Short mmCIF file of C-alpha atoms in Angstrom, two decimals:
data_model
loop_
_atom_site.label_atom_id
_atom_site.label_comp_id
_atom_site.label_asym_id
_atom_site.label_seq_id
_atom_site.Cartn_x
_atom_site.Cartn_y
_atom_site.Cartn_z
CA MET A 10 0.00 0.00 0.00
CA LYS A 11 1.52 3.25 -1.13
CA LEU A 12 0.77 6.36 0.90
CA LYS A 13 -0.56 9.27 -1.10
CA PHE A 14 -0.45 12.55 0.73
CA THR A 15 -2.95 15.30 0.06
CA THR A 16 -1.92 18.90 -0.40
CA ALA A 17 -3.14 19.74 3.11
CA GLN A 18 -1.08 16.91 4.60
CA ILE A 19 2.06 18.03 2.79
CA CYS A 20 1.47 21.62 3.92
CA THR A 21 1.01 20.39 7.49
CA ILE A 22 4.30 18.51 7.42
CA VAL A 23 6.09 21.58 6.03
CA LEU A 24 4.47 23.85 8.64
CA VAL A 25 5.44 21.54 11.50
CA VAL A 26 9.05 21.41 10.28
CA PHE A 27 9.15 25.22 9.97
CA TYR A 28 7.61 25.54 13.45
CA ILE A 29 10.28 23.28 14.96
CA ILE A 30 13.02 25.37 13.33
CA TRP A 31 11.29 28.61 14.45
CA GLU A 32 10.89 27.39 18.03
CA TYR A 33 14.54 26.29 18.19
CA ASN A 34 15.69 29.71 16.98
CA ILE A 35 13.45 31.47 19.52
CA GLN A 36 14.87 29.30 22.31
CA VAL A 37 18.42 30.19 21.25
CA TYR A 38 17.50 33.88 21.11
CA LEU A 39 15.88 33.82 24.56
CA THR A 40 18.92 32.07 26.01
CA ASP A 41 21.36 34.49 24.37
CA GLU A 42 19.42 37.54 25.53
CA HIS A 43 18.87 36.08 29.04
CA LEU A 44 15.10 36.52 28.71
CA ASP A 45 12.56 34.56 30.70
CA TYR A 46 9.16 33.31 29.52
CA GLY A 47 7.54 34.91 32.55
CA VAL A 48 8.52 38.37 31.34
CA GLU A 49 8.16 38.08 27.58
CA VAL A 50 4.81 37.25 26.02
CA ARG A 51 5.13 35.10 22.94
CA TYR A 52 2.71 36.86 20.59
CA ASP A 53 3.90 34.71 17.72
CA LEU A 54 2.24 31.69 19.33
CA ILE A 55 -1.17 33.40 19.11
CA PHE A 56 -0.92 33.07 15.33
CA ILE A 57 1.22 29.98 14.87
CA LEU A 58 -0.45 27.47 17.19
CA PRO A 59 -4.05 27.86 15.95
CA ILE A 60 -2.88 27.44 12.36
CA LEU A 61 -0.92 24.31 13.30
CA VAL A 62 -3.85 22.84 15.24
CA ILE A 63 -6.26 23.45 12.36
CA MET A 64 -3.89 22.00 9.77
CA ILE A 65 -3.16 18.93 11.91
CA ALA A 66 -6.89 18.38 12.48
CA VAL A 67 -7.61 18.64 8.74
CA SER A 68 -4.77 16.26 7.91
CA VAL A 69 -5.88 13.67 10.47
CA TRP A 70 -9.48 13.96 9.26
CA GLN A 71 -8.38 13.42 5.65
CA TYR A 72 -6.22 10.46 6.66
CA PHE A 73 -9.08 8.65 8.39
CA LYS A 74 -11.58 9.66 5.70
CA LYS A 75 -9.51 7.81 3.08
CA LYS A 76 -9.64 4.53 5.00
#
């Protein structure tokens, strides 16, 4: 059985990879600048996480719909 990925599933994989790279770079920046999460509010997460959750939900729905 060969897996065929939909466009949404490919986009989800790409977004998750970009998010992992983004989060790593933010962690390095926070460490270098000696910043703490308690002080800085991560406004980027307000936009990034809902998009990731929606894309993951759509991809999982499409995966189980195909079965």
